[in-house]
XYZ file of C-alpha atoms in Angstrom:
387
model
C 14.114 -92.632 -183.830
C 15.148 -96.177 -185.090
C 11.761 -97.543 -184.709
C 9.956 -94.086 -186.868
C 13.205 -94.521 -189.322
C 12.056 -98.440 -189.641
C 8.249 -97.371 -190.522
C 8.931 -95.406 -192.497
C 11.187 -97.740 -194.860
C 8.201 -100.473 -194.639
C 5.647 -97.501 -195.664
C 8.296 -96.201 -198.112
C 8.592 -100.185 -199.689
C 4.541 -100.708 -199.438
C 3.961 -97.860 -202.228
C 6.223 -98.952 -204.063
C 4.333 -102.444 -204.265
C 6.589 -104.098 -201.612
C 9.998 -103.062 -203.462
C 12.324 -101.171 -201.003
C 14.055 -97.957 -202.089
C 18.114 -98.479 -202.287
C 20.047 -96.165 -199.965
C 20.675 -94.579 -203.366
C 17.078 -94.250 -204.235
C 15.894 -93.262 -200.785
C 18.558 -90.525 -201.192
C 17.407 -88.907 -204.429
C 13.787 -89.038 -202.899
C 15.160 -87.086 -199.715
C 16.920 -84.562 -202.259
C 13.516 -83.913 -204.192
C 11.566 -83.282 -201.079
C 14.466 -80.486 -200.908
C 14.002 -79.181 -203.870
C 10.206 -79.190 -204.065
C 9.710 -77.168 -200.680
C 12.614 -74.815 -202.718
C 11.775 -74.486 -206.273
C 14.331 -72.405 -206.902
C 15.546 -74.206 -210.124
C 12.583 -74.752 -211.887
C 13.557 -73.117 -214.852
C 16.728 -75.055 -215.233
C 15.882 -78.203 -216.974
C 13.161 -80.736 -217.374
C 13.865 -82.275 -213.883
C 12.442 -79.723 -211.527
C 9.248 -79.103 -213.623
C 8.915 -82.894 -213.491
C 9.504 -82.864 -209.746
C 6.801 -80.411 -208.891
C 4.295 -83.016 -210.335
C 4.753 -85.011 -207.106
C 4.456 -84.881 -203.557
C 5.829 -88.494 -202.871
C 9.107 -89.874 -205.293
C 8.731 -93.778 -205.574
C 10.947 -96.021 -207.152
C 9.633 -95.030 -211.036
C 9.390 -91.717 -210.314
C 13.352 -91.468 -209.115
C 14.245 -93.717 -211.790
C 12.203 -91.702 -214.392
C 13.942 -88.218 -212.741
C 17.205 -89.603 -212.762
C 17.015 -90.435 -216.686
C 15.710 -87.072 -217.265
C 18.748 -85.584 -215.559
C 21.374 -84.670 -217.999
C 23.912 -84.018 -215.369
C 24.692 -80.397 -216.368
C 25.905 -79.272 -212.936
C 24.103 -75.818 -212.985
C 21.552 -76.810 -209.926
C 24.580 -77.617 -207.930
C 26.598 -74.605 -208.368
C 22.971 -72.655 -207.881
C 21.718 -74.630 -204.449
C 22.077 -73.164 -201.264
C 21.296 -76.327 -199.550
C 24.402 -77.520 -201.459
C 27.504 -79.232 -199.393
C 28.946 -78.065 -196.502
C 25.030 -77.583 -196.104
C 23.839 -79.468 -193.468
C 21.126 -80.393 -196.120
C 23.699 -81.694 -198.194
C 21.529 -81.384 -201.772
C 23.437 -82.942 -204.699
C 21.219 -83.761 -207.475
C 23.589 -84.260 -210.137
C 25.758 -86.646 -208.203
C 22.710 -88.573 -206.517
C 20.734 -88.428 -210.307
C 23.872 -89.871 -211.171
C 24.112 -92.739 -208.915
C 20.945 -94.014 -209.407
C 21.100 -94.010 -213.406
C 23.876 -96.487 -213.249
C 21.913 -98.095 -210.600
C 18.997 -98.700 -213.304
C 20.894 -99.860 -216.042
C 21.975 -102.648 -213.965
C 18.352 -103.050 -212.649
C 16.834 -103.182 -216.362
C 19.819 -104.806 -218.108
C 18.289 -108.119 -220.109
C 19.915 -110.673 -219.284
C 19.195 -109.593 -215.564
C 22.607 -112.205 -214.402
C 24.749 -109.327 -216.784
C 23.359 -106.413 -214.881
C 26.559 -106.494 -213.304
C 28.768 -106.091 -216.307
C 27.605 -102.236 -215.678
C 30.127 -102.108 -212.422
C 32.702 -103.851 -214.288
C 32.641 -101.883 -217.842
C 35.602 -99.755 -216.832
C 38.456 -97.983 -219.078
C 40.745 -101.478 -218.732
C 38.079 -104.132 -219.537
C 37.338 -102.169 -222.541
C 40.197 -102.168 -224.118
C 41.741 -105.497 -223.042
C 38.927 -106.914 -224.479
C 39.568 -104.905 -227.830
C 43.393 -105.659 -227.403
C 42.146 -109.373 -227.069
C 39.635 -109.772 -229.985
C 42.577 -108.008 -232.035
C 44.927 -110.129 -231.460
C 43.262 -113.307 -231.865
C 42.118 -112.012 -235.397
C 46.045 -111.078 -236.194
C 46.846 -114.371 -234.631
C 44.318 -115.941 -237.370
C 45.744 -113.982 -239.724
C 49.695 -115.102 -239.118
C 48.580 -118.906 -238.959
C 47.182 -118.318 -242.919
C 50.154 -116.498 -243.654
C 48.248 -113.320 -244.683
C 49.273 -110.814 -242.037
C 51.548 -109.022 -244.591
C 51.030 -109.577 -248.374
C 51.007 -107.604 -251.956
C 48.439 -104.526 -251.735
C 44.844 -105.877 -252.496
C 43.324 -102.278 -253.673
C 41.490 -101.923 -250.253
C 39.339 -105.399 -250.707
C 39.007 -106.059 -246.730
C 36.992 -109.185 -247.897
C 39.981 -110.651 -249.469
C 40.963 -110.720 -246.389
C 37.956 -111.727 -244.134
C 34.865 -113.053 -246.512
C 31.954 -110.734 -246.531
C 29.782 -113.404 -245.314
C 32.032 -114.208 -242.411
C 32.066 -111.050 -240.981
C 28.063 -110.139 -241.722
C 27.544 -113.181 -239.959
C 29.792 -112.098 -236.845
C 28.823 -108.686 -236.540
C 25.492 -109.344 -237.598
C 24.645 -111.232 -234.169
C 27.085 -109.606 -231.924
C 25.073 -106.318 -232.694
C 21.480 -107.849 -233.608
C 21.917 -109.153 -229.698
C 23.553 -105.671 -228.332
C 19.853 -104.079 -229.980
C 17.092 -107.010 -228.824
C 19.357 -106.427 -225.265
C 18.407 -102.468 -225.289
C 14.946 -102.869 -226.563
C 14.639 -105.386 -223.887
C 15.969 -103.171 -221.177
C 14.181 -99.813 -221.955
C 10.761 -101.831 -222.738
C 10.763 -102.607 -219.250
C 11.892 -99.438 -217.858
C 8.919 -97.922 -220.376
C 6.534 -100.359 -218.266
C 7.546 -99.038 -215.474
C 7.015 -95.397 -215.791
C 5.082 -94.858 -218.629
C 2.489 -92.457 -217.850
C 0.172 -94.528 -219.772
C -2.563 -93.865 -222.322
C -2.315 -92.221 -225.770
C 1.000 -89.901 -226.667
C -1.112 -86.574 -227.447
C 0.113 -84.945 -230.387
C 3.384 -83.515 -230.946
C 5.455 -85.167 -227.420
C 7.003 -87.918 -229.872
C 8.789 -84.868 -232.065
C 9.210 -82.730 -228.766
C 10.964 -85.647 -226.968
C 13.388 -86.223 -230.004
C 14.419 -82.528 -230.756
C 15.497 -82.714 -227.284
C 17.510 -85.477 -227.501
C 18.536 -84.386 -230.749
C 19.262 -80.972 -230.176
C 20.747 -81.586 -226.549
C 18.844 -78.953 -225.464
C 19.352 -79.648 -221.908
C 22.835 -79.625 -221.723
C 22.300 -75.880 -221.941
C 22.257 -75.281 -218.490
C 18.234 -74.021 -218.513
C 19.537 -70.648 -219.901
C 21.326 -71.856 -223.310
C 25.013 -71.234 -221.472
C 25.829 -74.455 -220.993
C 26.968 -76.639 -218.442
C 29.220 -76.707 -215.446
C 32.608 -78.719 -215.733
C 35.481 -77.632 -213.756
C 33.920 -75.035 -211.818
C 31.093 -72.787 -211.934
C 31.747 -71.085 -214.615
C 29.185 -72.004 -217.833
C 31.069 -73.867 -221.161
C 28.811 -75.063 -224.062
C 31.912 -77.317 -225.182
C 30.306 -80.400 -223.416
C 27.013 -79.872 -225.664
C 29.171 -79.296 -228.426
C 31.381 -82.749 -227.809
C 28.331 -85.302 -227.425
C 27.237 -83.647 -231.027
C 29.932 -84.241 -232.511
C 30.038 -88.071 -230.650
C 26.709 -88.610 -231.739
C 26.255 -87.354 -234.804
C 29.948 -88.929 -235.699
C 28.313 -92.224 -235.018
C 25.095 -91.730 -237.145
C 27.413 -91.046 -240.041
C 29.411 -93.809 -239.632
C 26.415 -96.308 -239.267
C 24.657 -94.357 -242.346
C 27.977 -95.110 -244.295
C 27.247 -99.005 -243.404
C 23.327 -98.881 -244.414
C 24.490 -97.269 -247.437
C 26.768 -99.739 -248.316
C 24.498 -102.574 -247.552
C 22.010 -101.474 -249.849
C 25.344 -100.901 -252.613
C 26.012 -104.666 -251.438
C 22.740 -106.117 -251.854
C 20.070 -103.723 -254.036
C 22.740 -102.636 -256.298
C 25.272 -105.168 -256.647
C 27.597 -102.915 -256.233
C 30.768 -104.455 -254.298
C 33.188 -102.907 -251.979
C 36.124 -101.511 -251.977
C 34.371 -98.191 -253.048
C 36.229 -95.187 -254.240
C 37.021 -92.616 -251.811
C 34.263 -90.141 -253.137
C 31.954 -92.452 -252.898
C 28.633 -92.062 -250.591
C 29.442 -94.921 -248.361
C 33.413 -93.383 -247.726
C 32.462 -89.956 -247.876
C 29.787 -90.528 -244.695
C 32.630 -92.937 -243.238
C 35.492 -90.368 -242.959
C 32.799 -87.191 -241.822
C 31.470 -89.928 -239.313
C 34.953 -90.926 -238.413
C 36.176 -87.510 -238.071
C 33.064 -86.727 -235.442
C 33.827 -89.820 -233.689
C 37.357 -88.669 -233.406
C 37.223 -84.988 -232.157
C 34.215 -86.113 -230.164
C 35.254 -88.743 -227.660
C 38.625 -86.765 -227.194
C 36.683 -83.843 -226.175
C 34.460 -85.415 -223.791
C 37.757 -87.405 -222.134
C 39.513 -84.380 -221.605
C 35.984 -82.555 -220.071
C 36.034 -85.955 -217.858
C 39.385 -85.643 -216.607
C 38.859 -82.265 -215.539
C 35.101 -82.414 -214.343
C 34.327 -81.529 -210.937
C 34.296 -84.318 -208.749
C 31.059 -83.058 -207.148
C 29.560 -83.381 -210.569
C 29.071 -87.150 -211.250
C 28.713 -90.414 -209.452
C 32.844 -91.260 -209.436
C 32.507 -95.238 -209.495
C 30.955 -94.627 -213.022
C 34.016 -92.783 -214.357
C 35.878 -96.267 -215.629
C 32.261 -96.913 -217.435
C 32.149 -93.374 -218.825
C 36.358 -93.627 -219.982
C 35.950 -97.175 -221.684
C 32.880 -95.925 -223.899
C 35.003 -92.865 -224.985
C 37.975 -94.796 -225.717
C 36.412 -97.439 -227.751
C 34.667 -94.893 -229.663
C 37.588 -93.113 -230.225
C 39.892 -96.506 -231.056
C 37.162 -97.351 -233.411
C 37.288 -94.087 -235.235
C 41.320 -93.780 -235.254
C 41.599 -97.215 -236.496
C 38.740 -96.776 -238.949
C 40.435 -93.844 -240.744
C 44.105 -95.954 -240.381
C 42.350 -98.419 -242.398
C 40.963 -95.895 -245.042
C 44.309 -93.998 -245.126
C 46.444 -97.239 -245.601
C 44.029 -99.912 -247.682
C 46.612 -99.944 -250.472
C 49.114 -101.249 -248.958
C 50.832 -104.054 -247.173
C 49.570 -103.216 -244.028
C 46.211 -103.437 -244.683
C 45.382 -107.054 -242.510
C 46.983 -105.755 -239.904
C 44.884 -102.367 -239.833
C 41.517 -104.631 -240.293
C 42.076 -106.808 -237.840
C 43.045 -104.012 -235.404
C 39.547 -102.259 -236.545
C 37.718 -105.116 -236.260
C 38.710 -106.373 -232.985
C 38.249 -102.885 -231.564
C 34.447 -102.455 -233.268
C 33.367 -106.167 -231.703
C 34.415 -105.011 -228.439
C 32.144 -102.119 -228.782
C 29.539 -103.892 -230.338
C 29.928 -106.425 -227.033
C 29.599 -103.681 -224.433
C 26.594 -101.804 -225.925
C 24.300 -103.144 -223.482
C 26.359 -102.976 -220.604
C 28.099 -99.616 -220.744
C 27.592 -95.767 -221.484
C 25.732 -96.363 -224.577
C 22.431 -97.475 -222.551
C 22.420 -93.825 -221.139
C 21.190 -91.962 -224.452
C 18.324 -95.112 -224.704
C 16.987 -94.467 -221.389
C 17.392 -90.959 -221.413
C 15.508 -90.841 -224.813
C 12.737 -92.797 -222.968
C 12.413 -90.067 -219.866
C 12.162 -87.165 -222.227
C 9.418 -89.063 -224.156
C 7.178 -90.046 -220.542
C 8.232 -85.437 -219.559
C 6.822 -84.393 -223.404
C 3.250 -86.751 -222.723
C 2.823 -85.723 -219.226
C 3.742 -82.124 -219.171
C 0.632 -82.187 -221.934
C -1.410 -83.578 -218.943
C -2.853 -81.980 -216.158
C -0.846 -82.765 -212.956
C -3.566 -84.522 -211.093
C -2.652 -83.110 -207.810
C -5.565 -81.915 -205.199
C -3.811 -78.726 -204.024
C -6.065 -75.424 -202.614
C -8.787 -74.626 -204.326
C -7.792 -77.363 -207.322
């Protein structure tokens, strides 16, 4: 048994051009074997119709289904090859696994692949407590951590300059990283050839829409148990579109800054401030939504070493948003260094762990629905019958 077990690894690692499948890997592609001899979920999401492209799942393919996953739950709660099953099919918590596995394996710089185990809830915000502190330290050594109310001019503060120029590379980098990363992953399981018309705008109302964290019947997803919520759908909306709003608000004000010579502060009904505190009020409700989902999701659900990842994301999103509007609420007064260099610490440290945390999830995942809208346009290619 050892010796078939053995052959079949080397056979396993020859199609996929010598590279061996991780025990992780090797377990989703056991799992989809499962499921393709079943076909019982088909209808559920974009990963079975996917799956029953293949016959054989090698290291693309599992990265590609694992991307396309959005880890609703529903095909757990509906498997009867689920645990106690001797069969043991989990695909959320094995899809799960092997997504964190390939943002490590993609990451550019490959030496910070491993920042992806590390990114938990603590790291996240020490480093935010950190980068805070040595800006209030900064501030207390020029003796303007407290002074007369400045009319909310953060750059009398900080110069504009200064901070474009920090910001400016910590998140040009934190972008060139992610391109990087997903180029590569692209490379890897692109299915090649020309996009025929209409997967690019298929692919983004998906990701736009969320449309598979509906569950395959527009219910919604499994949490705590198996009964169907749409409040998980309705929490990454308000996450994500929360953050568009907020970075419109900073494009907007960029082109005040530089088209329009317009300078900041800008009144509170202003475009730039009005987009800020919607944005800010998404990235509020949103993050706090998803923590409390995550506290209480079922532990069969998810791959639990990636929980600290998943909690530090939410938090800084959250921190960023809380201390965001604490800045807005309070720019007239005394307090306002204090409140900036709280925000700003707390936005660097996201900026920082862009590449390396729960951010790279919605990149990747963007990718995968892109490579399902092109090739569900193709035919299948596989010999089968009378084909």
């Amino acid at each position: 048994m050892q010796q078939l077990e053995a052959l079949a690894r080397e056979a396993a690692a020859l199609a996929n051009g010598g590279r061996a499948l991780s025990p992780g890997e090797a377990e989703v592609a056991r799992q989809m074997q499962v499921c393709n001899a079943c076909r019982y979920c088909e209808g559920f999401c974009a990963v079975f119709p996917a799956m029953t492209r293949r016959l054989e799942f090698g290291k693309a393919d599992i990265h590609y289904l694992a991307n396309l996953c959005h880890n609703c739950g529903a095909c757990l709660h509906a498997c009867q090859y689920a645990p106690p099953h001797e069969f043991a099919v989990n695909v959320p918590q094995s899809m799960a696994a092997v997504r964190g596995q390939t943002y490590a394996d993609y990451a550019w710089p490959a030496g910070l692949g491993a920042l992806y185990r590390r990114n938990g809830l603590t790291l996240a915000l020490a480093t935010a407590a950190g980068l805070s502190l040595f800006l209030v330290l900064l501030l207390i050594a020029r003796g303007s951590l407290w002074s007369a109310p400045l009319a909310g001019n953060f750059y009398a503060i900080f110069p504009h300059n200064t901070l474009v120029g920090m910001f400016g590379a910590v998140f040009g980098f934190a972008i060139l990283a992610l391109a990087l990363g997903v180029g590569k992953f692209w490379r890897d399981v692109s299915p090649g050839g020309t996009a025929p018309a209409g997967a690019a705008a298929e692919a983004a109302r998906s990701a736009l829409t969320l449309r598979y964290l509906g569950g395959g019947h527009g219910q919604g997803c499994n949490d705590a148990d198996d009964a169907f919520s749409l409040w998980r759908r309705r929490w990454h909306h308000a996450t994500f579109y929360g953050f568009m709003l907020c970075f419109a608000a900073t494009c907007v004000a960029t082109v005040y800054h530089y088209a329009l010579g317009l300078k900041a502060p800008y009144a509170l009904g202003s475009v730039p401030v009005l987009l800020g505190t919607a944005g800010g009020i998404g990235l509020l409700a949103g993050p706090a939504g998803l923590l409390w989902l995550n506290l209480r999701r079922h532990p069969m659900h998810g791959d639990a070493a990636q929980r600290p990842m998943d909690r530090g994301f939410i938090a800084l999103l959250f921190f960023t948003s809380l201390s965001g509007l604490a800045l807005l609420a309070w720019r007239d007064t005394s307090a306002m260094a204090l409140l900036l260099a709280l925000h700003l610490g707390v936005v660097m440290a996201l900026f920082a762990t862009l590449p390396y945390g729960k951010f790279a999830h919605g990149i990747f995942r963007g990718a995968a629905l892109l490579k399902y809208a092109i090739e569900k346009r193709r035919p299948t290619g596989l010999q089968l019958g009378s084909d």
